[in-house]
Amino acid sequence: MFPQRRLRRLRRTPALRRMVAETHLTPDDLIAPLFVREGIDEPHPIGSLPGVVQHTVASAVREAGELRRLGVPAVILFGVPERKDAEGTGASDPDGIVQVAIRALKDAHGDDLAVIADLCLDEYTDHGHCGLLTPSGEVDNDATLDRYAEVAVAQADAGVDIVAPSGMMDGQVAAIRDALDEEEFAEVAILAYAAKYASALYGPFREAVDVEICGGGDRKGYQQDPANVRESLEEVRLDVAEGADLLMVKPALAYLDVIARVRAEHDLPLAAYHVSGEYAMIKAAAANGWIDGHLVAMEHLTSIKRAGADLILTYLAREAAEALA
Ligand code: PBG
């Protein structure tokens, strides 16, 4: 006779369900983004990211200590400089905000915390693009690579463990690897934002880092078209060939198929970025009482891991690690 109740038998009790769970989220899977702002005396809340702040260097060090205590192995830093200019000078300044924060975090936490630095120019440029502009206003790929190399060396010099290039210039991983090796920073790893889409889900992040793209522009000339998945596989292959140590897909939930395809094809550690808009949507709906925000958060993170991600960059890191403790 057809076993009608076969699948429900193992869903009957919490212990049975735990026994057969295929995916287990742990604090080890989480990477917490931290925004560090130059020239402030106390943390500033970010309106569109409830619970997330722009940190001072001191408050970032304290927050990292809490995360570490909860078992989160890594943070990724984003800088908010006091002054912006056409070349994004602050990104590679030895006294720029991210370099100062890297030194403070490594001084306080040493090798108990992996410090990752987002490597891009958009937070530092007055035009808001991820690279240098040509006189006609195009993003200049190769001139930007030289700047990325300078940023990588400045971050490495400050003691960063991993640099994470997010600008989607062609050849950025190779340019950064060459620069790091040439300056004897062979131990610094590269987390490549390998498949990064031109997504509308980055909106709250741009408030967090105070970025407005000039002339109401967008990043469609360098970030990927959400319509494509084979193109992502090509992006990832090139980044692997150029020397990436870890791979990333971004955003996460609308791109679970991309995560699964990259996982199937590659054996390097794979991260996914649950981005600002994904976080903000949970918080906004929960604030209206329309969903149970915490349950949805854990469901999102579990799904991203189930799709094949080993690591998740998420503003939920602290909340999730507390729940998993
Ligand atoms: C670029 C960068 C962005 C994010 C991470 N790195 C913004 C962009 O590409 O426009 C977005 C992260 C998020 O939305 O949480 N430096």
Short mmCIF file of C-alpha atoms in Angstrom, two decimals, residues 32 68 150 173 248 260 286 297 314:
data_model
loop_
_atom_site.label_atom_id
_atom_site.label_comp_id
_atom_site.label_asym_id
_atom_site.label_seq_id
_atom_site.Cartn_x
_atom_site.Cartn_y
_atom_site.Cartn_z
CA ALA A 32 28.93 41.34 10.27
CA ARG A 68 33.44 37.84 18.88
CA GLU A 150 46.68 51.48 -3.90
CA VAL A 173 41.22 40.62 -8.59
CA MET A 248 30.65 36.04 -3.21
CA ALA A 260 23.43 27.12 -6.17
CA ALA A 286 7.96 43.51 11.35
CA ALA A 297 15.27 36.56 9.49
CA THR A 314 24.38 40.15 7.06
#
